[in-house]
mmCIF file of C-alpha atoms and ligand atoms in Angstrom:
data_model
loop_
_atom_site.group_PDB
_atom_site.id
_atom_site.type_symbol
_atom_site.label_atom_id
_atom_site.label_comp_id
_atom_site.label_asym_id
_atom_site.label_seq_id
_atom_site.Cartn_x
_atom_site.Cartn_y
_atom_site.Cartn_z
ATOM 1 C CA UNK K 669 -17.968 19.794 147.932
ATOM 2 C CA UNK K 670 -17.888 19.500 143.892
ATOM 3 C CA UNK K 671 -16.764 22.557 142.551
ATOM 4 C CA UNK K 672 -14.953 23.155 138.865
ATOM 5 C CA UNK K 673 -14.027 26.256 136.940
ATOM 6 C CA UNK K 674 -15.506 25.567 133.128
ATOM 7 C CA UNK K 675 -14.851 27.926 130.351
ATOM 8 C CA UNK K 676 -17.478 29.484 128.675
ATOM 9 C CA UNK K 677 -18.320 27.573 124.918
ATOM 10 C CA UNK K 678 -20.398 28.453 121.938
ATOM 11 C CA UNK K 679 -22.730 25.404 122.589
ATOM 12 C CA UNK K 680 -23.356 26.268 126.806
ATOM 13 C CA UNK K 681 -27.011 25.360 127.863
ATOM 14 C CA UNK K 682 -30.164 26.280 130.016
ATOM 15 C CA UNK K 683 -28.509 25.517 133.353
ATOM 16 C CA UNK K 684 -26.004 29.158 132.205
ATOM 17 C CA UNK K 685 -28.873 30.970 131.267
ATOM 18 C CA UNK K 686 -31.203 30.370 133.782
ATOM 19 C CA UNK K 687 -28.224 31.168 136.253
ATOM 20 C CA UNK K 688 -27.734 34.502 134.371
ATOM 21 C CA UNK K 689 -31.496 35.422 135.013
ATOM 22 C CA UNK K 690 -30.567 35.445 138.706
ATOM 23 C CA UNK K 691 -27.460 37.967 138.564
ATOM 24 C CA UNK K 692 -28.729 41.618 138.328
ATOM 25 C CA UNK K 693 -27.668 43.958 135.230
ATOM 26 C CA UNK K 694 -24.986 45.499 136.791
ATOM 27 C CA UNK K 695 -24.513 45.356 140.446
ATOM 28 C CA UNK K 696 -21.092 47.613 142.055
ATOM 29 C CA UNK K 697 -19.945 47.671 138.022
ATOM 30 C CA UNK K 698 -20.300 43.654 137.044
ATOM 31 C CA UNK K 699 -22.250 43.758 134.139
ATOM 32 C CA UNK K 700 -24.372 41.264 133.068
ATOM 33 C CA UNK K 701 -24.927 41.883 129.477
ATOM 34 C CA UNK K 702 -27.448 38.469 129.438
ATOM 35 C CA UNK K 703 -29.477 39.944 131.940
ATOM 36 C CA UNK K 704 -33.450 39.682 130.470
ATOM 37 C CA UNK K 705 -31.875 38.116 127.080
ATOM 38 C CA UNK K 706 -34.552 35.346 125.441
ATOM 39 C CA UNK K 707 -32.287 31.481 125.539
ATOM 40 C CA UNK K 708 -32.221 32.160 121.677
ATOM 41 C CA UNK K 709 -30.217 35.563 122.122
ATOM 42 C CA UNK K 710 -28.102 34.342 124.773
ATOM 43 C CA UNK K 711 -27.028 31.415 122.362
ATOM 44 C CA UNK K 712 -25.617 33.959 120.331
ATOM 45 C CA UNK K 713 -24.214 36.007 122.917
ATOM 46 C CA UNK K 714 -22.368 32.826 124.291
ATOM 47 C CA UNK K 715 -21.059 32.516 120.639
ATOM 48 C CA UNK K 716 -19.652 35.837 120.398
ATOM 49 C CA UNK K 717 -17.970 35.611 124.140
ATOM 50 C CA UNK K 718 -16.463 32.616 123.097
ATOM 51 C CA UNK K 719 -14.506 34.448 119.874
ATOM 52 C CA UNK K 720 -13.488 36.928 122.288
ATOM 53 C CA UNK K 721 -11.536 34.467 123.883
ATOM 54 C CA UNK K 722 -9.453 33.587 121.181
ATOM 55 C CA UNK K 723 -8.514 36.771 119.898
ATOM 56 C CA UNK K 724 -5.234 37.995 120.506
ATOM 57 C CA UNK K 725 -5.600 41.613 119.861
ATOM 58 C CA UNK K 726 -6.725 44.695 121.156
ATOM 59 C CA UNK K 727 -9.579 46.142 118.614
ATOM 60 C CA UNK K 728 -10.060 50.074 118.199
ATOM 61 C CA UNK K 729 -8.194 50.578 120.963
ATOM 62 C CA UNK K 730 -10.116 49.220 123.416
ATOM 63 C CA UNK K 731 -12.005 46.359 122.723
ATOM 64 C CA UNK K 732 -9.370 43.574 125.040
ATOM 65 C CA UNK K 733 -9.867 40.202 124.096
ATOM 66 C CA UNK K 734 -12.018 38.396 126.933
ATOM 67 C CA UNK K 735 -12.653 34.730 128.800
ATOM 68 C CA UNK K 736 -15.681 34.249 130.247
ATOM 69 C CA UNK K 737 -15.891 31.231 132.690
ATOM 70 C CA UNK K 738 -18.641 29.326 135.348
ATOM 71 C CA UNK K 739 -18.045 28.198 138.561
ATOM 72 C CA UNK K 740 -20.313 24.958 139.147
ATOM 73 C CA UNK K 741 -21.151 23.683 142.409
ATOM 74 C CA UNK K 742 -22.681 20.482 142.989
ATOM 75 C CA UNK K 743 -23.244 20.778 138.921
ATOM 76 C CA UNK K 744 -25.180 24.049 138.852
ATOM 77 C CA UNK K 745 -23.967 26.925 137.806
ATOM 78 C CA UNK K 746 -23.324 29.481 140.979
ATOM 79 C CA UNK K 747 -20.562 31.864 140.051
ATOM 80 C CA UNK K 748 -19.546 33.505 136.253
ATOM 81 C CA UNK K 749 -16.049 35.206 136.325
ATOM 82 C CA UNK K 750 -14.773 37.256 133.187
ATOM 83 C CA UNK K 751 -11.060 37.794 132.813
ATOM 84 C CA UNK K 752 -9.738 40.536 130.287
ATOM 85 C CA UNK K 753 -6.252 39.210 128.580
ATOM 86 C CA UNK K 754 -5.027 42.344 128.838
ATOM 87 C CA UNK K 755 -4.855 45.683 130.244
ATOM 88 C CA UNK K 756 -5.731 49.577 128.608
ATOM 89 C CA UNK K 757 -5.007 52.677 130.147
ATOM 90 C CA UNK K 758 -8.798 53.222 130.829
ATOM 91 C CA UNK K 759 -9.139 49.423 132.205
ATOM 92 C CA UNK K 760 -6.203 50.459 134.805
ATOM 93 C CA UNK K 761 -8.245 52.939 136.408
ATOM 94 C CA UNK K 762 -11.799 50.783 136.275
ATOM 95 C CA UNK K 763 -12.599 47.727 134.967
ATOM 96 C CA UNK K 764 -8.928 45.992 135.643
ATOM 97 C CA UNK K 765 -8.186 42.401 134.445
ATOM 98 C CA UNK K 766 -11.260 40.473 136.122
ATOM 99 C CA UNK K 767 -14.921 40.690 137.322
ATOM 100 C CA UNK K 768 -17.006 37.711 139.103
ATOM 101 C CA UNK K 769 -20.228 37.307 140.602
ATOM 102 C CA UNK K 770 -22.044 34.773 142.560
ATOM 103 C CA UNK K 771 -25.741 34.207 142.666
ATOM 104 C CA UNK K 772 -27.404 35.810 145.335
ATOM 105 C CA UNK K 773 -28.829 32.997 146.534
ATOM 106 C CA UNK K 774 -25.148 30.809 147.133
ATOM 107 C CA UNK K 775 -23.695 34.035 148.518
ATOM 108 C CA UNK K 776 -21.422 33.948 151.707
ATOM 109 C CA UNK K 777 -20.763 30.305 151.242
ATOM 110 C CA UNK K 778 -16.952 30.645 150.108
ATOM 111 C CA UNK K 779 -17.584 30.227 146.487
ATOM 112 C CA UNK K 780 -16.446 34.182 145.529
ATOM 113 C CA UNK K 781 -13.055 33.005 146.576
ATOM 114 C CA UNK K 782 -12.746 30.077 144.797
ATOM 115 C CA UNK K 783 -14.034 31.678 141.467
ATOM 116 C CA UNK K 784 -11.100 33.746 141.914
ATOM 117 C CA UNK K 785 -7.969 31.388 142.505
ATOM 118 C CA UNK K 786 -9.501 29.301 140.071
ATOM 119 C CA UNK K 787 -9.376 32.362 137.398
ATOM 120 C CA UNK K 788 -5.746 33.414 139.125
ATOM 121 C CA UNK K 789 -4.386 29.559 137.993
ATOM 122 C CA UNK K 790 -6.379 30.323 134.588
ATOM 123 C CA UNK K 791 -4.542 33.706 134.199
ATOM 124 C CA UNK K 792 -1.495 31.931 134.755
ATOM 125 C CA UNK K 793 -1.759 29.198 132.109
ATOM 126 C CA UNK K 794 -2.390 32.342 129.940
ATOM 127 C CA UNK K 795 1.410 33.643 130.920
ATOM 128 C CA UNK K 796 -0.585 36.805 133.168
ATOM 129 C CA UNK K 797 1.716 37.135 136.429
ATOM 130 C CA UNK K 798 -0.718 40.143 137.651
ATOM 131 C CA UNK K 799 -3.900 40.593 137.626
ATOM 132 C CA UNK K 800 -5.789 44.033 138.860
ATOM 133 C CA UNK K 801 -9.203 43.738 139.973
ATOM 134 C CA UNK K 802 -10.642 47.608 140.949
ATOM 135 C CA UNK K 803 -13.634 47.683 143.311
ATOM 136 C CA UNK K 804 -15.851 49.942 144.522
ATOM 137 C CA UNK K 805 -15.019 51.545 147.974
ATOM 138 C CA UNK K 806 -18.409 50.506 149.288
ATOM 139 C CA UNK K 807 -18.138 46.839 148.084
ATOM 140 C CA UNK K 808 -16.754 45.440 151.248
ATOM 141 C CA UNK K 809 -17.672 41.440 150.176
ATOM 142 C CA UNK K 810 -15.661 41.736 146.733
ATOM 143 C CA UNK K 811 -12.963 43.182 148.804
ATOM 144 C CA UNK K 812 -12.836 40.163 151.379
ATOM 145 C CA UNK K 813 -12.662 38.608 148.150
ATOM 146 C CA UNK K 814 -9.450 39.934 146.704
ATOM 147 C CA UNK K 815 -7.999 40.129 149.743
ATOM 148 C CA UNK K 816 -8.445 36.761 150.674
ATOM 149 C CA UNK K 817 -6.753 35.612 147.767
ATOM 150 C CA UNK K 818 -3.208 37.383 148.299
ATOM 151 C CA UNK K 819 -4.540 41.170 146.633
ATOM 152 C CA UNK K 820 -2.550 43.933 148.020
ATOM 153 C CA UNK K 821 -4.052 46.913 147.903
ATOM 154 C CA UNK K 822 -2.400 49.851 145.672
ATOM 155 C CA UNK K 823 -4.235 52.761 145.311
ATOM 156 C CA UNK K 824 -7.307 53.642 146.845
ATOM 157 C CA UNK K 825 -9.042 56.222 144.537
ATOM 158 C CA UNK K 826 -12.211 58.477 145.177
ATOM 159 C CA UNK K 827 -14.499 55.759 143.791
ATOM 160 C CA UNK K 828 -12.332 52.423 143.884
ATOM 161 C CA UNK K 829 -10.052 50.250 145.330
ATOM 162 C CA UNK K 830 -6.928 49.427 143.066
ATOM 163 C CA UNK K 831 -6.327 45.235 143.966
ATOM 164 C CA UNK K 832 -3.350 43.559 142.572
ATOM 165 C CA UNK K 833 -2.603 39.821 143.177
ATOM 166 C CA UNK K 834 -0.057 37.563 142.116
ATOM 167 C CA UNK K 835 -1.174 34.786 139.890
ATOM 168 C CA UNK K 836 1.792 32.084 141.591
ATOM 169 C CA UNK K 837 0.252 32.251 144.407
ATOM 170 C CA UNK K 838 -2.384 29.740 145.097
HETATM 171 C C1 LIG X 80 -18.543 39.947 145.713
HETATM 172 C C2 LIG X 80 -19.138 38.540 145.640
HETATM 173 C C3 LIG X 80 -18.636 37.874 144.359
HETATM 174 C C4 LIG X 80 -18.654 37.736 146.856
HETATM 175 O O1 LIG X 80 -19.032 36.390 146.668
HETATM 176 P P1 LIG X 80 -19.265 35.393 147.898
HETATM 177 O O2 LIG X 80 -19.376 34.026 147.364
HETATM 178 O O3 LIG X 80 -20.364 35.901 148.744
HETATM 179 O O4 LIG X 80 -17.876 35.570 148.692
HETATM 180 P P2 LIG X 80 -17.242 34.563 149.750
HETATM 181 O O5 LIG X 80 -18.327 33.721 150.342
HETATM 182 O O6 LIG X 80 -16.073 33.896 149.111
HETATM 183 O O7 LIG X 80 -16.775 35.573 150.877
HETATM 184 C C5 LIG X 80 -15.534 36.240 150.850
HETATM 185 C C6 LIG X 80 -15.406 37.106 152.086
HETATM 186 O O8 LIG X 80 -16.363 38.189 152.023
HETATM 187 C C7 LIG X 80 -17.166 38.197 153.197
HETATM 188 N N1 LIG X 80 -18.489 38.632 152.782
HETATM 189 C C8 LIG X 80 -19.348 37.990 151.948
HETATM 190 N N2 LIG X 80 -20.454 38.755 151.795
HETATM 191 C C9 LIG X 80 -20.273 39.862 152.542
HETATM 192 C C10 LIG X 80 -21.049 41.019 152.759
HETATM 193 N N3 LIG X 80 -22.240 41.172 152.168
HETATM 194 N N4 LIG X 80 -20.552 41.983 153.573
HETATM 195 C C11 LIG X 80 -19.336 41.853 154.149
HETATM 196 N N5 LIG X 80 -18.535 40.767 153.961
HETATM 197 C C12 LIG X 80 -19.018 39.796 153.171
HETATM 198 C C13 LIG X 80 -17.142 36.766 153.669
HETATM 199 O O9 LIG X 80 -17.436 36.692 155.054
HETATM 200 C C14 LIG X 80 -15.719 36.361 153.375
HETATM 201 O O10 LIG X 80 -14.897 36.935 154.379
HETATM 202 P P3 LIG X 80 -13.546 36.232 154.876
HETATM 203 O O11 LIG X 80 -12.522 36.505 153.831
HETATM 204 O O12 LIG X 80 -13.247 36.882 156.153
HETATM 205 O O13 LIG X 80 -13.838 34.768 154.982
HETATM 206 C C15 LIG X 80 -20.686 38.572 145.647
HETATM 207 O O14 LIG X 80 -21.114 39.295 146.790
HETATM 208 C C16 LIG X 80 -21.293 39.183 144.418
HETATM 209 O O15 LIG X 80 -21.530 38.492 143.416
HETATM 210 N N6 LIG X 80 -21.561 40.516 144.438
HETATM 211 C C17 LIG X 80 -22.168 41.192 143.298
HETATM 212 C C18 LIG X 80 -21.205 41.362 142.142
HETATM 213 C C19 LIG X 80 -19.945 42.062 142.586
HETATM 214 O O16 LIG X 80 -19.957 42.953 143.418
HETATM 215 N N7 LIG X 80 -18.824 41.630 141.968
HETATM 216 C C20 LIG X 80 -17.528 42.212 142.204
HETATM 217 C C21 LIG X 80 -17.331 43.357 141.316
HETATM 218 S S1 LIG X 80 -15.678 44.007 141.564
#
């Protein structure tokens, strides 16, 4: 199996967006902002996710500089992962360090997993040794997910499930 973590660039193609048009809005709190865009907007929307990901500081308190990155399988685009650099007090409750998806269509194949310990070895490069993922209660796939990629579990709220994991561990 061919699989590769790429980093979202300014200059990323059809093959992203038409895999973008396949992910819902938001679905259990991953948004997809590209959702419905037309290729032109998302050209620009790649080019202003790719200066959030070399900022290096928080603006107005909350906007947290941002990578977003594809997981290609067999050279198609199945999986996009986004991984905050940093944590606010409001991102510890919801939101946490990362969010992924995976095309409905190449769900329940493994690839969920791999989009994460790819982003955990990304998030280590970038000198993270935590990361928090939060996920709704009722989200029992995303879960699996976290789990099966050395989360522990430390808080469950009313609405979420509070997922550490250590980024050594791969
Ligand atoms: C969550 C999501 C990324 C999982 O991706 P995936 O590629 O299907 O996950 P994997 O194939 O790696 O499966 C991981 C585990 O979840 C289990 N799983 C997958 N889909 C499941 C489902 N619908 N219900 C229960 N378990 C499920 C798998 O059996 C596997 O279990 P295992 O650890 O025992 O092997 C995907 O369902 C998705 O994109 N959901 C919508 C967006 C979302 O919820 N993102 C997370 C926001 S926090």
């Amino acid at each position: 199996m061919s699989i590769e973590l790429k980093k979202l660039t300014a200059h990323d193609g059809r093959d992203a967006y038409d895999f973008l048009q396949t992910l819902p809005k938001d679905e259990n709190g991953f948004i997809n902002s590209a959702a419905g865009m037309t290729f032109e907007e998302f050209r620009h929307w790649c080019a202003r996710c790719a200066e959030s990901a070399e900022k290096t500081e928080i603006e107005d308190g909350w906007k947290v500089p941002q990578t977003t990155y594809w997981l290609y399988a067999e050279g198609k685009p199945v999986g996009m992962g986004k991984m905050r650099h940093a944590l606010t007090d409001s991102l510890r409750v919801a939101g946490g360090h990362i969010g992924y998806a995976i095309a409905p269509d190449a769900r329940n194949r493994g690839y969920g997993k791999l989009l994460l310990k790819g982003m955990l070895r990304e998030a280590r490069q970038k000198g993270i040794d935590r990361v928090l993922v939060t996920i709704h209660n009722d989200n029992v796939a995303s879960i699996r997910v976290a789990l099966g990629c050395g989360g522990v579990i430390e808080q469950i709220t009313e609405e979420r499930h509070l997922i550490w994991l250590d980024t050594s561990v791969d």
